[in-house]
XYZ file of C-alpha atoms in Angstrom:
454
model
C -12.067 21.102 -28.821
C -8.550 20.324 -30.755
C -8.266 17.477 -28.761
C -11.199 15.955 -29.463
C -11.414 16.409 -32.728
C -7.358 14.629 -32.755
C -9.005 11.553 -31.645
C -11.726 11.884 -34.216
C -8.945 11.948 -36.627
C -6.623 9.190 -34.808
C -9.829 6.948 -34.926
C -10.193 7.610 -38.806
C -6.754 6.820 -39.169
C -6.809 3.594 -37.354
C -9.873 2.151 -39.104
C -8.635 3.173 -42.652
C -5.267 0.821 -41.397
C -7.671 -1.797 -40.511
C -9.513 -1.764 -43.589
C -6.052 -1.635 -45.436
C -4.347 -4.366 -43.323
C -7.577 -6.520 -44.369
C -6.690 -6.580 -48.147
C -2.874 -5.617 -48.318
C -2.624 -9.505 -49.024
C -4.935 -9.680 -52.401
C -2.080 -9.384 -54.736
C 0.889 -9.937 -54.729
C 1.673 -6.384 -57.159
C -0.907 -4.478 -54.366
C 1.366 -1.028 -53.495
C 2.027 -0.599 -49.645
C -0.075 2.208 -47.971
C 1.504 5.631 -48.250
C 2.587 7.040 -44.850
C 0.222 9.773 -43.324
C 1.155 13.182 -43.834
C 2.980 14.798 -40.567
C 0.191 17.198 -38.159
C 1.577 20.328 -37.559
C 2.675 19.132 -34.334
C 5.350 16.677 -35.920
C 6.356 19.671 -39.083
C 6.978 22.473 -36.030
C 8.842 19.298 -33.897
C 7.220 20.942 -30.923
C 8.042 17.391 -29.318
C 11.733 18.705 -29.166
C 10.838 21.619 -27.358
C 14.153 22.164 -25.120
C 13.453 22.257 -21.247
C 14.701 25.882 -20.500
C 11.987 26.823 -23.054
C 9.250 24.396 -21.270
C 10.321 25.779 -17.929
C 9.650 29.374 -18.827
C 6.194 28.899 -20.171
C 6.077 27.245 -16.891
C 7.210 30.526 -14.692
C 5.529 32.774 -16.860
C 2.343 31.449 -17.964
C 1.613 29.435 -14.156
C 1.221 25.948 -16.151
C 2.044 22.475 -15.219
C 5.103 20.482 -17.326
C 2.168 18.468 -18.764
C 0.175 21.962 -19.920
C 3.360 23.399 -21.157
C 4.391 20.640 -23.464
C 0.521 19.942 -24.581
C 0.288 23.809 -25.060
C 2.881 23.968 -27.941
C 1.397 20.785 -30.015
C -2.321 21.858 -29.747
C -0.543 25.819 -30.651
C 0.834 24.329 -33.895
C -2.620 22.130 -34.624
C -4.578 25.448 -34.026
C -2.004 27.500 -36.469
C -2.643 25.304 -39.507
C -6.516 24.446 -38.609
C -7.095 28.561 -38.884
C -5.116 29.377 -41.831
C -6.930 26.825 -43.227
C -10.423 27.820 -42.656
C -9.304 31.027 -43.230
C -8.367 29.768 -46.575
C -12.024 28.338 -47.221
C -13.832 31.455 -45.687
C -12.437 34.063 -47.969
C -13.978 37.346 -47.422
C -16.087 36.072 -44.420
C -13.227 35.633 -42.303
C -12.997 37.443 -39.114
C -10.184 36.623 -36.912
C -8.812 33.301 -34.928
C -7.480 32.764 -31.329
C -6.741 29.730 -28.907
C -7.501 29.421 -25.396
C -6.923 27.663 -22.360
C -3.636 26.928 -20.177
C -3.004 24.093 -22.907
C -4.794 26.041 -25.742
C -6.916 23.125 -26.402
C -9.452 25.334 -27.495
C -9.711 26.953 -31.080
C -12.286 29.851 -32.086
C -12.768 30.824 -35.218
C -15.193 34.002 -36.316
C -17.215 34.667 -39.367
C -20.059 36.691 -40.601
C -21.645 34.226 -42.388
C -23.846 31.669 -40.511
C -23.462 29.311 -42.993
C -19.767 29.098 -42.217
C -20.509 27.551 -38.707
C -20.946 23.854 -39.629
C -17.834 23.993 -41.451
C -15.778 25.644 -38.747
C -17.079 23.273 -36.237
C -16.272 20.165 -38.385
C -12.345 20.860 -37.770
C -12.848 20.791 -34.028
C -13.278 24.272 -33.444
C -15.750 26.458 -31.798
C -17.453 28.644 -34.493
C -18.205 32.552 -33.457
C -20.462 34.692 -35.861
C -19.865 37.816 -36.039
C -20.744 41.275 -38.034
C -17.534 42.662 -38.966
C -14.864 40.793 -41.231
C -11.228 40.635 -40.322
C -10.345 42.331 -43.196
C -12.856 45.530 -42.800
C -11.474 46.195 -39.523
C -8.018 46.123 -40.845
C -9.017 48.636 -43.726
C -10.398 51.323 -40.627
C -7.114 50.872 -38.897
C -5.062 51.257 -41.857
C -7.663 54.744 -42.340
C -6.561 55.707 -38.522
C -2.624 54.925 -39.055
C -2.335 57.522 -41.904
C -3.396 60.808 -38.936
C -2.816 59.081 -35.917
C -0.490 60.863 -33.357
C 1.460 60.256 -29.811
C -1.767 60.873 -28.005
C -3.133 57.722 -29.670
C -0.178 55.467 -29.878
C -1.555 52.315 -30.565
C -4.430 50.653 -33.130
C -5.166 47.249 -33.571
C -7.694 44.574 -34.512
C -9.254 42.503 -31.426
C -10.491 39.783 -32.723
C -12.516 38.388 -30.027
C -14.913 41.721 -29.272
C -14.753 42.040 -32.765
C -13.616 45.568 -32.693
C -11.116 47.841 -33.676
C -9.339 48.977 -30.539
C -7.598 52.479 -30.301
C -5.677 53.352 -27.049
C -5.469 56.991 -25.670
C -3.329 58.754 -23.346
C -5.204 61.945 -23.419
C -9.386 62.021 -22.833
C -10.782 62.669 -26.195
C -7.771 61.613 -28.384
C -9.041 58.643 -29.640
C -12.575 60.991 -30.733
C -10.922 62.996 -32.221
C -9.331 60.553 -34.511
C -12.052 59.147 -35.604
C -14.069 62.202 -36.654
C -10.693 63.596 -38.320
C -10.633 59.774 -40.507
C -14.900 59.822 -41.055
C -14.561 56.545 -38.790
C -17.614 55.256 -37.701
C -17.192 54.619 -33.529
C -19.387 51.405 -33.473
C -16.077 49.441 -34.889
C -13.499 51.112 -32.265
C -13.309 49.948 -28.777
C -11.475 52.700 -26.611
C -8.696 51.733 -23.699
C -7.303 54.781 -21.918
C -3.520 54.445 -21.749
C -0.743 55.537 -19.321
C 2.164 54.050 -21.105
C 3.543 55.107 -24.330
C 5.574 52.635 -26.699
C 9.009 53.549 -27.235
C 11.570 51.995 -29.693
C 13.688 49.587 -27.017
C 17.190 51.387 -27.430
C 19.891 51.997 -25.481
C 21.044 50.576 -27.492
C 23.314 33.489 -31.512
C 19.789 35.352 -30.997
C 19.530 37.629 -27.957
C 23.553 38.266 -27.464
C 24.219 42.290 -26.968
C 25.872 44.269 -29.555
C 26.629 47.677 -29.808
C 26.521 50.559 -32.806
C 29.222 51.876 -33.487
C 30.742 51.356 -30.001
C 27.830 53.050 -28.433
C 24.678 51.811 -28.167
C 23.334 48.528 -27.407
C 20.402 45.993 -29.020
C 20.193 42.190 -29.236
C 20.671 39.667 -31.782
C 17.359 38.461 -33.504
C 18.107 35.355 -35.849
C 21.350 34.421 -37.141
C 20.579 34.511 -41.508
C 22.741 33.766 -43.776
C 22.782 35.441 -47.571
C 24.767 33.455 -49.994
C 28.477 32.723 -48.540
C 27.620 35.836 -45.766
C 26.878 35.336 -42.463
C 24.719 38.089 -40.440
C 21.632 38.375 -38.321
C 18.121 40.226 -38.591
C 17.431 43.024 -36.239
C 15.650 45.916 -35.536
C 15.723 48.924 -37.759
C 15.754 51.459 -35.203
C 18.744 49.670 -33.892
C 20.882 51.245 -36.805
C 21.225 52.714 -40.200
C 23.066 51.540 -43.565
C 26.085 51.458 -42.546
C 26.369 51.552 -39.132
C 29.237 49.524 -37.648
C 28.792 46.943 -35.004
C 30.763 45.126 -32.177
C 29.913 41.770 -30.267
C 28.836 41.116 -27.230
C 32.167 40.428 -26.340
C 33.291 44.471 -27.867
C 34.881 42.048 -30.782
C 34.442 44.156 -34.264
C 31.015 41.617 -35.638
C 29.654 43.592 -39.027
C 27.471 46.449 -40.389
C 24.441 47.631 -41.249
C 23.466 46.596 -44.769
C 19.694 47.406 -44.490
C 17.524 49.478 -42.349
C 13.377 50.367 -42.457
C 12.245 52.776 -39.426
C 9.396 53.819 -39.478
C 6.948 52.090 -41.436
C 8.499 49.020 -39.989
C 11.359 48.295 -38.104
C 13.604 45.909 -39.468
C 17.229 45.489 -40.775
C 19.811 43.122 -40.995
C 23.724 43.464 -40.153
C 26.347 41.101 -42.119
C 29.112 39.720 -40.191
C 32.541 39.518 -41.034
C 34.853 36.357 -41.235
C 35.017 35.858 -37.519
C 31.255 35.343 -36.546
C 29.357 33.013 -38.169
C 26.046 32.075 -37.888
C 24.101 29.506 -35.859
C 20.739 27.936 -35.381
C 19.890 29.068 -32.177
C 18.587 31.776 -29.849
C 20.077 32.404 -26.188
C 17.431 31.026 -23.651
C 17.325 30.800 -19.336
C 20.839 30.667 -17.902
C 22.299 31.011 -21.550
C 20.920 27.889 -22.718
C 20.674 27.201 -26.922
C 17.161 26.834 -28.248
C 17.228 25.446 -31.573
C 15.527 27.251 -34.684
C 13.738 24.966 -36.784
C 11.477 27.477 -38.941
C 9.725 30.580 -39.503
C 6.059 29.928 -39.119
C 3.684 32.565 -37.094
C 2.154 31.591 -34.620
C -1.996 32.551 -33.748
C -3.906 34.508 -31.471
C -3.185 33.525 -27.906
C -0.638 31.293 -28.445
C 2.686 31.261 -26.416
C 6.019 32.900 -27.166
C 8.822 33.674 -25.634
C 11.633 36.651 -25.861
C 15.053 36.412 -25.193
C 17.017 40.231 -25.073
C 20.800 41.294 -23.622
C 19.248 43.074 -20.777
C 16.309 41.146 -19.529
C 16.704 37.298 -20.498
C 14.389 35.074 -21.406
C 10.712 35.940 -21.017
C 7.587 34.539 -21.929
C 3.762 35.542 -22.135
C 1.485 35.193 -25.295
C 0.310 36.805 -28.636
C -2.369 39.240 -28.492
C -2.749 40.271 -32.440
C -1.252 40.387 -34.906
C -1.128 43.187 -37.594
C -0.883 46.266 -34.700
C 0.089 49.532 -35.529
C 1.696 51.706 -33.301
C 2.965 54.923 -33.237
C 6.287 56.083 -31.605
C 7.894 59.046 -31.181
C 9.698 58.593 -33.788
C 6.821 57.503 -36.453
C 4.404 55.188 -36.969
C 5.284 51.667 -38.056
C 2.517 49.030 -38.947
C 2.186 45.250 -39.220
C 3.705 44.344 -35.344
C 2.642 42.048 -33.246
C 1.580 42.644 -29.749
C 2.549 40.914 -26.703
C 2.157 40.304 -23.134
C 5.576 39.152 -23.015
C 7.878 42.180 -21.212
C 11.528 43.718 -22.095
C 13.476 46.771 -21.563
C 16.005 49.187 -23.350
C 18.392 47.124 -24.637
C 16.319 44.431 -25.549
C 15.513 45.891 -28.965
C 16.165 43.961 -32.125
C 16.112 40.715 -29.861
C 14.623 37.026 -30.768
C 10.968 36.324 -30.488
C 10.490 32.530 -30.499
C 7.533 30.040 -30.393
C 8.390 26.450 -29.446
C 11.073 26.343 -32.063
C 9.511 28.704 -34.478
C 11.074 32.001 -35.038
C 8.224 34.746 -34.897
C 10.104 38.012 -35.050
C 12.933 40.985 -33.622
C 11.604 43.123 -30.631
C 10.443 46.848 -31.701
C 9.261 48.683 -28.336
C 6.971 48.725 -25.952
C 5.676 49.804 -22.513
C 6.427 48.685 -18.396
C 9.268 46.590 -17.608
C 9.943 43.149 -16.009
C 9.418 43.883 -12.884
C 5.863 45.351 -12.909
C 5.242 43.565 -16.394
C 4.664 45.272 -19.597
C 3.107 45.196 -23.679
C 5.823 44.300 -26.281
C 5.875 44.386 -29.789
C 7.717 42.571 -32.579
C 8.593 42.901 -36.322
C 7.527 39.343 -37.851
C 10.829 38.093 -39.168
C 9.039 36.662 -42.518
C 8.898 40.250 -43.973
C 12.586 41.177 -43.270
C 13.519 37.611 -44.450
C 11.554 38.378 -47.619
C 12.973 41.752 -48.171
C 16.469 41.174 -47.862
C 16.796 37.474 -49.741
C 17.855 36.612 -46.419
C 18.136 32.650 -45.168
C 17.048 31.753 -41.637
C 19.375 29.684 -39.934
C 17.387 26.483 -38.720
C 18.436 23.113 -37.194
C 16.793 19.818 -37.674
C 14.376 20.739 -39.988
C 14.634 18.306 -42.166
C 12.103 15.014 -41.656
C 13.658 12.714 -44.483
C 12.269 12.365 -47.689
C 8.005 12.411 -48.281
C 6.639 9.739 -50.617
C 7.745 9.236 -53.935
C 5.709 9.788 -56.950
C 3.266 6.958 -57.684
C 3.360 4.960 -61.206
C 2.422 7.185 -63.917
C 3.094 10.294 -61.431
C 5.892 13.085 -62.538
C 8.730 13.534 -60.616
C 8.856 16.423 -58.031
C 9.622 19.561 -59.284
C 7.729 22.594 -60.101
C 7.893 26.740 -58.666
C 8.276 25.870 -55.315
C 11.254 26.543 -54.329
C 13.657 25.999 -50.709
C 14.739 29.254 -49.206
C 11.621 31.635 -51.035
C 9.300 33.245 -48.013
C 5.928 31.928 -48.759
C 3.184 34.303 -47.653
C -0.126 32.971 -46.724
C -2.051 32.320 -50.030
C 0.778 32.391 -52.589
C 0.326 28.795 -54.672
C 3.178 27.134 -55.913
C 3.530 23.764 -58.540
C 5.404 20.980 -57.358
C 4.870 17.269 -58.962
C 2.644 18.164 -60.952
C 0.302 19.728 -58.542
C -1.060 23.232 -57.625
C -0.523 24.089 -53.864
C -1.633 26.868 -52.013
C 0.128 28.514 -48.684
C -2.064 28.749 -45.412
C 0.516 29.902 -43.260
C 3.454 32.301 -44.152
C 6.930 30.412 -43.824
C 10.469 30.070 -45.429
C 10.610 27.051 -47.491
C 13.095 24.715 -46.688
C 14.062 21.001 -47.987
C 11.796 18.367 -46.343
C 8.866 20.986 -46.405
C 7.745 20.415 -49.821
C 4.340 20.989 -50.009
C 2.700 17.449 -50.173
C 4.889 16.541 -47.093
C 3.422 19.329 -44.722
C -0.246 20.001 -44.891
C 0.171 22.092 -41.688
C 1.876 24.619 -44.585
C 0.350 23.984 -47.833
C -2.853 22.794 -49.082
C -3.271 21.049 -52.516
C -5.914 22.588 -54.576
């Protein structure tokens, strides 16, 4: 569906350069065209996508080197079509996923019929449904507040349109409900034998150890100010916790920790690490960082952990809660993708965007397994933390036009946009469709994937 509706676009495109070639010549003070903005395609660079990185989705997700490399341009396409449609739908809007080997297919849901032509005019296949995204979140958020081991994880399925509690005792996930007043039409039950458990035994996915004991993995190399460091997961470590490389060299310490009720922190490096743009792929390969933007429903991502490697499966939903031994944390994502103890805190990465630091999960790699991550926007956001990112910057966008303002405005490089936050800049009002850090050459009328003008 993405596809076609690409060469709907390509077509428009071509016949407005026609029509433009056909009077450029009138007069001689006639401005030149202004270039097209970049697809989401060209802002994510999923072009670049390194060939470790292509050959995993290759092992793990049985496609073809064609599939593979289509499957992370029509991912990106798919990311900004949703957010915005979710953008126009408001209130109606009940969830998003791709599908396909390539996912060249887009869904979007809504309970209101009148939504359909809309959704369908972007290329995507239109689903109407009776329960909005966000009333399914508000039950779950009712269910995290008494939920217990016996129920360990809640979460939002958008395609059945349900709110999904697993068990691992007969009768837990009843007993839930009627403890919360929820009503059982929303939840979908899935008897469990595996419980989640924080991944501890204890450039992104390197080892390191707390305080010489324990092991995680390197998420993303940040910088804050003149400091070097990386985010993590908060289980991983407390405020002040001290930390060694993977090579037992002393690295840094805890500065920040949150677990539960999320898991994240970040650990600042002393004067001999400093940080780079990548994350450790297949046979110790670098994959280049390029941004922060999450990824939808379905699409593809890929972990990379000190025990385990490099492994790849896709995104299931987003906005899971689970609840560990420990405590409950909320606002994961959940993952076929599969790791092991000492894989905690490690890089979650889409094409070259950065999606988030491993938490816990269930199985291993050998019989395969359910993951979950800590989106790195949130941790980026709390701590005034920088991602380190390669590349990223396309050149400059268009200047202003005659009469037009310079750029300027709110928006601002290095700020953590979420989804919906609006921002000025030359002198109009933009509005975020998918949460990112802002960096130069992402100004908002130079990436419509990110920002829409309203």
């Amino acid at each position: 569906m993405l596809k076609r509706h690409a060469r709907a676009a390509c077509t428009a495109l071509a016949a407005a350069g026609l029509l433009l070639a056909g009077t450029s010549g009138a007069t001689a003070d006639s401005a030149p065209p202004a270039p097209a903005p970049a697809s989401a395609a060209t802002t994510l660079r999923t072009a670049d996508a390194p060939p470790e990185l292509l050959a995993a989705l290759q092992r793990d997700l049985g496609l073809t080197p064609t599939q593979a490399k289509a499957r992370l341009a029509h991912e990106a396409e798919a990311g900004a079509t949703a957010a915005r449609l979710r953008a126009r739908l408001g209130a109606a809007f009940a969830g998003a996923w791709v599908d396909g080997a390539d996912a060249s297919t887009l869904t979007v849901a809504t309970t209101r019929a009148a939504d359909t032509a809309a959704i369908r005019a972007t290329g995507a296949r239109a689903q109407l449904v009776t329960r909005a995204l966000a009333d399914l979140d508000g039950a779950r958020a009712a269910l995290d507040r008494a939920a217990g081991p016996t129920t360990p994880v809640r979460y939002v399925d958008p395609r059945s349109n349900t709110l999904v509690v697993e068990e691992t005792e007969a009768g837990a996930a009843a007993a839930l409900l009627a403890a919360t007043g929820t009503d059982a039409a929303l939840v979908t039950v899935v008897r469990t034998a595996e419980a989640p458990r924080p991944l501890h035994d204890l450039r992104g996915g390197d080892a390191y150890y707390m305080n010489g004991s324990g092991r995680c993995s390197v998420g993303f190399p940040v910088t804050k100010g003149t400091t070097h460091g990386f985010a993590t997961a908060g289980h991983c470590g407390r405020a002040g916790t001290t930390t060694t490389g993977f090579n037992r060299v002393a690295q840094g310490t805890f500065q920040a920790s949150v677990f539960p009720g999320n898991d994240m922190a970040w650990v600042a490096a002393n004067a001999q690490w400093t940080s780079t743009p990548y994350v450790k792929g297949s046979g110790g390969a670098n994959v280049q960082v390029t941004g922060s933007v999450l990824q939808p429903v379905g699409a593809s991502v890929c972990r990379s952990g000190s025990t385990t490697g490099w492994h790849c499966g896709t995104i299931q939903q987003h906005n899971t809660s689970v609840t560990y031994p420990e405590g409950t944390i909320s606002g994961v994502t959940r993952t076929t993708v599969c790791a092991e103890p000492g894989d905690s805190g490690g890089s979650y990465i889409s094409g070259s965007q950065a999606q988030g630091v491993t938490s816990g999960g269930s199985g291993n790699c050998s019989s395969g397994g359910t993951t979950f991550f800590q989106p790195l926007n949130p941790i980026l956001s709390a701590y005034g933390l920088t991602l380190k990112v390669s590349g990223s910057d396309p050149g400059p966008g268009p200047g202003p036009g005659p009469g037009e303002p310079e750029p300027g405005g709110t928006w601002k490089a290095g700020t953590v946009y979420a989804t919906g936050a609006t921002v000025t800049h030359g002198g109009a009002t933009y509005r975020c469709v998918q949460g990112h850090q802002a960096q130069t050459g992402w100004e908002p009328p130079n990436v419509p994937a990110l920002w829409q003008r309203v």
